[in-house]
Amino acid sequence: MTRLLTGAIAFILLLAMVAAWAADLLSGEVWAEPPVELAASYSIPVTVTSQLPVENVPLDPLVDFDKVLAAINATGVLDPNSIEVREMGTGRVVAHSLGDGFGVSNRGRVQWVAARPDQKAYEIRFRTAAVRPVLQPRRFTPLVGVGDLVSYNAGVPRPVTMRFPARLVDLTGDGRLDLVGTLPHYYSPGGKLGGIVCIPQVVAKAHGELEFGEMVRLRYKQSAGDDQSRHFMGPYLVADVVDVNRDGRPDVIYTTTSKTTRFQPDRSIHKFVHVFLNSGRRDAGGMPEFVFDRKFPLPSDPAAADSEGHWWGPVRVVDLDGDGALDLVVGRMFSDQDDLVRDPRCYFLKNTNPRGWPMRLAREVVIDCGCRACFLDVDGDGRRDAVGLILDPDAQTPYRGNLVTWRKNLGGKTPRFGPPRRFPGSPLKHSTFLAAVDTPRRRGLLLNDKRTHSVRFLELLGPSGQRDIRLRSRVIASRSADVVAGDQASPFPCDWDGDGDWDLVVGGGNGWPTVILNEGTDRRPRFALPRQIPSDGRPIRIFMSQVFPGIRGYFHDMGYPFPSYVDWDGDKLPDLMLPNITNRVFWYRNVGTRADPKFGPRQQVLVDGYPETSQTLKETARRLGAGSGKWNKRMLDPASPFGWRARAGFGDFNGDGLVDMVHADGRTRHSGGYAEAYALFVQYRDGEGQLRLRRDRVITHPDGKPLKCPGYITSQAIAADWDRDGLLDLICHWGPTNTKCQPMFVRNIGTRTEPRFDHPRPLSLWGRPLYNLMKHGPYWAVHDIDGDGRPDLLAGCAYGNYAFYRRTAMDMPSRPTFQIGTARMLSQ
């Protein structure tokens, strides 16, 4: 009897343990992958077979772990989270990162840095599992220097980026809601142009906080028998992720613009909504395998923007009329946010199949539901209300100046919606895209933030009614999040606060310069969140209609400040210099201290012979279209010596102790509207000792020809002693045919007091030129990032994320070569 009682108690305890584990899986702070029975540890020897010329050379052998395991008839699959790199001989564990390939397969580059040139023998250790785990967030991601992205490495979750969030939905099959959405441009150098991505949720905490892991791209096959996986293409694309065929698995619905036809063979791709069904199979990275099933024609209108007469997004798959069948709703991007209005119209395509699948879509009907609307039952009456954007009447500029509001669903076979209503509490500002989350466990809204491209989940707490709508805001974050600072945020690495390590001062398309403080060290940086920079108590911001009068509603009312942090006024404190989208240059005097910079009011950099008055500003505004509403950009403007949307370089080029400037020359103009040549502007003191600036000359090559700006992209001139000979060289974009943003080294072959410049030479990584990395940018920066005395290169990408290129790899003519040996089992 005692044995039976003991056995019963043990069985009850076992059930309790299983129940507790299950409860933790759903609500406790545990990692997503449960323990697996099949596990073994292995080691692969890796030998560098080429010469390493100096210390701190990046290594990145390409390892196919499936082939490695097959060669020794091993069972199981790679657990990528277990990979570890060790030095042979010393046994020292070396910090490493993983290339993008491990997001979708078991083949990719394992990346680390060789501390010494004679350290050539390594081993890569790893474990296997019965089922391929998804990538977990890394506690620390080293800066390797092969175009890898800079991570926060803060030790706590930091915001992730998603330009167009789509859903919170379980794609990994672990019961947690993953973030799915789209990226309209290149996310990292040399990557794919746009795409649909998933950031898996990896931790669910007891109090409801959400923590996510590594970004993974979703892929598809054109047919069930296709053996090739393809990426969803952009540049501009949107998606929804819904179980359209009611088989219990989330599917993908995707639309894009006509611009995508330039990058793949389907010339009609922008005319349709494309449906990809979840096959139930998973790729090697653990993501579902999607297979193309069918497509539906998009609503068309000759006035549709950017897509040759076809509206394309947002696309929402939702039972909008409450009949049990999923319908289709398509928005009117990008013309829905032009000038001073927000277009509240969407197209409703009713699903007339009472069984729901396959969809039979009726002809589109225009509904007034709000700009870029999504649909969620906000007031708890059982009908899905519309949540969308309206113009923020208090916005500094109407361009992307939005408020999130909701409209009550009034019912009807064709749904009707009431007037916009604000959510309670603080206004929901700074969003340009939103999506509904409507699951049994969580309901609410995903909102992007135009300032930083971060995403937050606005959870709707029930019960609710029209007078009792309760919301809780949660930032979507990951411990391995990349540093992201906003739209095309050009970087300037510097010691902002005088503590001896490098920080980042960055710009951004929407006009706010920010500072990202390094709370770690040069060798092991740890970054704080981006922080806006105040002047006289208010955040600094620059945009077109703020500078030029009479152009409110300007069609591209952005800022693009290109910050530098240099001592402009010679008082031993670095000041904030802000060239920008306009053809004026502004600066902010540092009135604080070296450790605690503070900034006075905005001042304009004026050049001899170019006085600024209200009349000159009005004249430039007139050229832009003030008074006519017919907007222009980048015109030849005799009121300014500077070119439009140009990044300037600052340094003492003539040895007089004063900071000078290299800028695009406003006296010249390429057919694309940008300035055609670079010019040197030098500071001097007049007879009364006052600092003044004069245009010195157009910069020329030894043959007397001008140093050309690129014809169709932002010009950049960065002053840096690249070859360490004591003279300031230039790292710049060079043209006019260089439209791929390739950085060029223009060596100073003159003297300390009389600079002269050689012909440009392209900068490379392991002998391969750094070009065609992305559409917008990169915005280059030069700084000794790794503290070895050599200037390195930082590339600011389209989202305000940053790729690092180590100088040792840039100076080598080719990539190191490797011999990868046969794996051996360590334990089981």
Short mmCIF file of C-alpha atoms in Angstrom, two decimals, residues 75-333:
data_model
loop_
_atom_site.label_atom_id
_atom_site.label_comp_id
_atom_site.label_asym_id
_atom_site.label_seq_id
_atom_site.Cartn_x
_atom_site.Cartn_y
_atom_site.Cartn_z
CA THR A 75 22.26 12.13 -36.50
CA GLY A 76 20.36 15.27 -35.55
CA VAL A 77 20.55 18.79 -36.92
CA LEU A 78 22.56 21.85 -36.00
CA ASP A 79 21.61 23.94 -32.98
CA PRO A 80 22.98 27.29 -34.20
CA ASN A 81 22.70 28.78 -30.72
CA SER A 82 25.36 26.34 -29.48
CA ILE A 83 28.14 27.41 -31.91
CA GLU A 84 31.36 28.35 -30.15
CA VAL A 85 34.78 29.32 -31.55
CA ARG A 86 37.98 28.44 -29.68
CA GLU A 87 41.66 29.05 -30.30
CA MET A 88 43.58 25.80 -30.62
CA GLY A 89 46.46 25.70 -28.22
CA THR A 90 45.14 28.28 -25.77
CA GLY A 91 41.57 26.99 -25.58
CA ARG A 92 40.39 30.59 -25.37
CA VAL A 93 36.78 31.15 -26.43
CA VAL A 94 36.60 33.83 -29.15
CA ALA A 95 33.55 36.05 -29.53
CA HIS A 96 31.85 35.37 -32.85
CA SER A 97 28.80 36.29 -34.89
CA LEU A 98 26.83 34.39 -37.52
CA GLY A 99 26.13 35.40 -41.10
CA ASP A 100 22.63 35.81 -42.49
CA GLY A 101 22.61 32.30 -43.93
CA PHE A 102 21.85 30.73 -40.55
CA GLY A 103 18.44 32.38 -40.48
CA VAL A 104 17.18 30.11 -43.26
CA SER A 105 19.65 27.20 -43.37
CA ASN A 106 22.49 25.39 -41.65
CA ARG A 107 25.06 26.90 -43.97
CA GLY A 108 26.68 30.28 -43.46
CA ARG A 109 29.71 32.24 -42.40
CA VAL A 110 30.97 32.00 -38.84
CA GLN A 111 32.70 35.32 -38.15
CA TRP A 112 35.37 36.31 -35.63
CA VAL A 113 38.63 38.29 -35.36
CA ALA A 114 42.15 36.83 -35.23
CA ALA A 115 43.82 38.70 -32.40
CA ARG A 116 47.34 37.77 -33.60
CA PRO A 117 48.69 36.99 -37.08
CA ASP A 118 50.24 33.73 -35.85
CA GLN A 119 46.96 32.42 -34.42
CA LYS A 120 45.74 30.30 -37.32
CA ALA A 121 44.32 27.16 -35.72
CA TYR A 122 40.78 27.16 -34.35
CA GLU A 123 37.95 24.79 -33.61
CA ILE A 124 34.24 25.40 -34.01
CA ARG A 125 32.22 23.53 -31.42
CA PHE A 126 28.49 22.95 -31.68
CA ARG A 127 25.67 20.70 -30.55
CA THR A 128 22.94 18.90 -32.45
CA ALA A 129 19.25 18.63 -31.70
CA ALA A 130 16.34 16.53 -32.93
CA VAL A 131 14.58 19.61 -34.34
CA ARG A 132 16.30 22.72 -35.67
CA PRO A 133 15.87 25.48 -33.05
CA VAL A 134 15.25 29.05 -34.17
CA LEU A 135 18.00 31.57 -33.56
CA GLN A 136 17.99 32.93 -30.02
CA PRO A 137 19.04 36.51 -29.21
CA ARG A 138 22.74 36.80 -28.61
CA ARG A 139 23.89 38.25 -25.31
CA PHE A 140 26.87 39.88 -27.04
CA THR A 141 27.55 40.42 -30.74
CA PRO A 142 31.16 41.43 -31.50
CA LEU A 143 32.15 43.92 -34.16
CA VAL A 144 33.94 41.74 -36.70
CA GLY A 145 34.31 44.21 -39.57
CA VAL A 146 33.02 42.44 -42.68
CA GLY A 147 29.92 44.58 -43.14
CA ASP A 148 28.29 43.15 -40.02
CA LEU A 149 25.75 45.34 -38.25
CA VAL A 150 26.39 47.21 -35.01
CA SER A 151 24.31 45.83 -32.13
CA TYR A 152 23.22 47.62 -28.98
CA ASN A 153 24.85 44.93 -26.78
CA ALA A 154 23.10 46.58 -23.85
CA GLY A 155 22.43 43.40 -21.88
CA VAL A 156 18.72 44.28 -21.88
CA PRO A 157 16.15 44.24 -24.69
CA ARG A 158 16.33 47.13 -27.13
CA PRO A 159 13.74 48.09 -29.80
CA VAL A 160 13.73 46.17 -33.08
CA THR A 161 12.92 47.76 -36.43
CA MET A 162 10.00 47.07 -38.76
CA ARG A 163 8.90 49.63 -41.34
CA PHE A 164 5.56 47.98 -42.16
CA PRO A 165 4.45 45.62 -39.34
CA ALA A 166 1.82 43.06 -40.40
CA ARG A 167 0.82 40.78 -37.52
CA LEU A 168 1.70 39.08 -34.28
CA VAL A 169 1.22 35.44 -35.25
CA ASP A 170 2.80 32.11 -34.31
CA LEU A 171 5.04 31.15 -37.23
CA THR A 172 7.57 29.04 -35.33
CA GLY A 173 4.96 26.67 -33.90
CA ASP A 174 6.03 27.13 -30.28
CA GLY A 175 2.80 28.79 -29.16
CA ARG A 176 4.22 32.30 -28.99
CA LEU A 177 3.24 35.24 -31.15
CA ASP A 178 6.02 36.26 -33.53
CA LEU A 179 6.35 39.67 -35.22
CA VAL A 180 5.91 39.55 -39.00
CA GLY A 181 6.19 42.49 -41.36
CA THR A 182 8.03 43.91 -44.35
CA LEU A 183 11.15 45.93 -45.07
CA PRO A 184 10.93 48.07 -48.21
CA HIS A 185 14.67 48.47 -48.84
CA TYR A 186 18.00 46.79 -48.24
CA TYR A 187 18.36 46.16 -44.52
CA SER A 188 22.07 45.38 -44.59
CA PRO A 189 24.85 45.87 -47.17
CA GLY A 190 24.63 43.42 -50.03
CA GLY A 191 21.38 41.91 -48.72
CA LYS A 192 18.06 41.36 -50.43
CA LEU A 193 16.03 44.29 -51.72
CA GLY A 194 13.13 44.39 -49.31
CA GLY A 195 11.40 41.31 -48.01
CA ILE A 196 8.94 39.76 -45.60
CA VAL A 197 10.59 39.02 -42.28
CA CYS A 198 9.78 37.36 -38.98
CA ILE A 199 11.25 38.17 -35.57
CA PRO A 200 10.30 35.21 -33.34
CA GLN A 201 9.15 35.81 -29.81
CA VAL A 202 11.50 33.96 -27.48
CA VAL A 203 10.48 35.01 -23.98
CA ALA A 204 7.07 35.60 -22.47
CA LYS A 205 7.23 37.01 -18.97
CA ALA A 206 4.68 36.68 -16.23
CA HIS A 207 3.71 40.36 -16.35
CA GLY A 208 3.06 40.35 -20.09
CA GLU A 209 6.32 41.81 -21.40
CA LEU A 210 7.37 40.57 -24.82
CA GLU A 211 10.92 39.72 -25.87
CA PHE A 212 11.95 38.75 -29.36
CA GLY A 213 14.95 37.15 -31.07
CA GLU A 214 16.76 37.42 -34.41
CA MET A 215 15.25 38.66 -37.66
CA VAL A 216 14.66 35.90 -40.23
CA ARG A 217 13.55 36.30 -43.84
CA LEU A 218 10.54 34.35 -45.07
CA ARG A 219 10.80 32.56 -48.39
CA TYR A 220 8.48 30.81 -50.82
CA LYS A 221 8.40 28.27 -53.62
CA GLN A 222 6.66 28.92 -56.90
CA SER A 223 5.04 25.46 -56.86
CA ALA A 224 4.86 22.43 -54.59
CA GLY A 225 7.42 20.57 -56.70
CA ASP A 226 9.84 23.51 -56.90
CA ASP A 227 13.23 22.84 -55.29
CA GLN A 228 14.25 26.51 -55.18
CA SER A 229 13.30 28.82 -52.33
CA ARG A 230 12.88 32.49 -53.25
CA HIS A 231 12.75 35.71 -51.28
CA PHE A 232 9.74 37.99 -51.36
CA MET A 233 10.95 41.02 -53.29
CA GLY A 234 10.58 44.79 -52.96
CA PRO A 235 11.69 47.51 -52.86
CA TYR A 236 8.24 48.50 -51.61
CA LEU A 237 5.96 45.73 -50.41
CA VAL A 238 3.34 45.01 -47.77
CA ALA A 239 1.85 41.77 -46.47
CA ASP A 240 -0.72 40.19 -44.21
CA VAL A 241 -0.32 36.83 -42.49
CA VAL A 242 -3.65 35.05 -42.02
CA ASP A 243 -4.99 31.51 -42.29
CA VAL A 244 -6.87 32.16 -45.53
CA ASN A 245 -7.79 28.52 -46.33
CA ARG A 246 -8.77 27.61 -42.76
CA ASP A 247 -6.36 24.71 -42.38
CA GLY A 248 -4.95 25.98 -39.08
CA ARG A 249 -1.73 27.36 -40.56
CA PRO A 250 -0.92 31.05 -41.23
CA ASP A 251 -0.52 31.97 -44.90
CA VAL A 252 1.06 35.01 -46.60
CA ILE A 253 -0.75 37.60 -48.72
CA TYR A 254 1.60 40.01 -50.50
CA THR A 255 1.43 43.10 -52.72
CA THR A 256 4.10 45.37 -54.15
CA THR A 257 4.63 48.34 -56.48
CA SER A 258 5.67 48.60 -60.09
CA LYS A 259 9.22 49.41 -58.97
CA THR A 260 9.64 45.71 -58.16
CA THR A 261 9.44 44.88 -61.88
CA ARG A 262 12.93 46.32 -62.27
CA PHE A 263 14.40 43.55 -60.13
CA GLN A 264 12.59 40.36 -61.23
CA PRO A 265 11.05 39.02 -64.45
CA ASP A 266 7.30 39.22 -63.64
CA ARG A 267 6.31 42.53 -65.28
CA SER A 268 2.77 42.38 -63.91
CA ILE A 269 3.61 41.56 -60.29
CA HIS A 270 2.31 44.93 -59.09
CA LYS A 271 -1.14 44.39 -60.58
CA PHE A 272 -2.14 41.55 -58.25
CA VAL A 273 -2.58 40.38 -54.69
CA HIS A 274 -0.50 37.22 -54.35
CA VAL A 275 -1.50 34.37 -52.03
CA PHE A 276 1.10 31.93 -50.68
CA LEU A 277 -0.20 28.98 -48.67
CA ASN A 278 1.61 27.46 -45.72
CA SER A 279 2.63 23.96 -46.85
CA GLY A 280 3.03 22.62 -43.33
CA ARG A 281 6.70 21.97 -44.01
CA ARG A 282 9.54 24.03 -42.57
CA ASP A 283 12.81 25.18 -44.07
CA ALA A 284 16.18 24.48 -42.47
CA GLY A 285 15.88 27.66 -40.40
CA GLY A 286 12.61 26.58 -38.78
CA MET A 287 10.34 28.94 -40.72
CA PRO A 288 7.25 27.70 -42.64
CA GLU A 289 7.64 26.86 -46.31
CA PHE A 290 5.16 28.93 -48.31
CA VAL A 291 3.98 27.92 -51.79
CA PHE A 292 2.37 30.23 -54.34
CA ASP A 293 -1.31 29.35 -54.82
CA ARG A 294 -3.15 32.10 -56.70
CA LYS A 295 -3.45 35.82 -57.33
CA PHE A 296 -6.28 38.35 -57.50
CA PRO A 297 -6.27 41.57 -59.57
CA LEU A 298 -5.77 44.76 -57.60
CA PRO A 299 -8.10 47.77 -57.94
CA SER A 300 -6.81 50.12 -60.60
CA ASP A 301 -6.97 53.87 -61.03
CA PRO A 302 -4.89 56.07 -63.37
CA ALA A 303 -4.15 58.32 -60.39
CA ALA A 304 -2.62 55.53 -58.30
CA ALA A 305 0.81 56.51 -57.08
CA ASP A 306 4.04 54.63 -57.75
CA SER A 307 2.38 51.58 -59.27
CA GLU A 308 1.27 52.41 -62.81
CA GLY A 309 -2.39 52.86 -61.97
CA HIS A 310 -2.73 50.05 -59.42
CA TRP A 311 -3.35 50.48 -55.70
CA TRP A 312 -1.20 48.17 -53.68
CA GLY A 313 -1.33 48.65 -49.94
CA PRO A 314 -1.88 48.19 -47.15
CA VAL A 315 -3.50 44.82 -47.83
CA ARG A 316 -5.78 43.47 -45.07
CA VAL A 317 -7.42 40.04 -45.03
CA VAL A 318 -10.29 40.29 -42.57
CA ASP A 319 -13.97 39.37 -42.18
CA LEU A 320 -15.11 42.96 -42.38
CA ASP A 321 -18.84 42.42 -42.95
CA GLY A 322 -19.22 39.73 -40.28
CA ASP A 323 -20.50 36.94 -42.54
CA GLY A 324 -17.77 34.48 -41.55
CA ALA A 325 -15.76 34.72 -44.78
CA LEU A 326 -12.46 36.56 -45.04
CA ASP A 327 -12.65 39.62 -47.28
CA LEU A 328 -9.92 41.77 -48.80
CA VAL A 329 -9.28 45.47 -48.13
CA VAL A 330 -6.64 47.44 -50.06
CA GLY A 331 -5.40 50.94 -49.23
CA ARG A 332 -4.05 53.76 -51.37
CA MET A 333 -0.32 54.01 -50.59
#
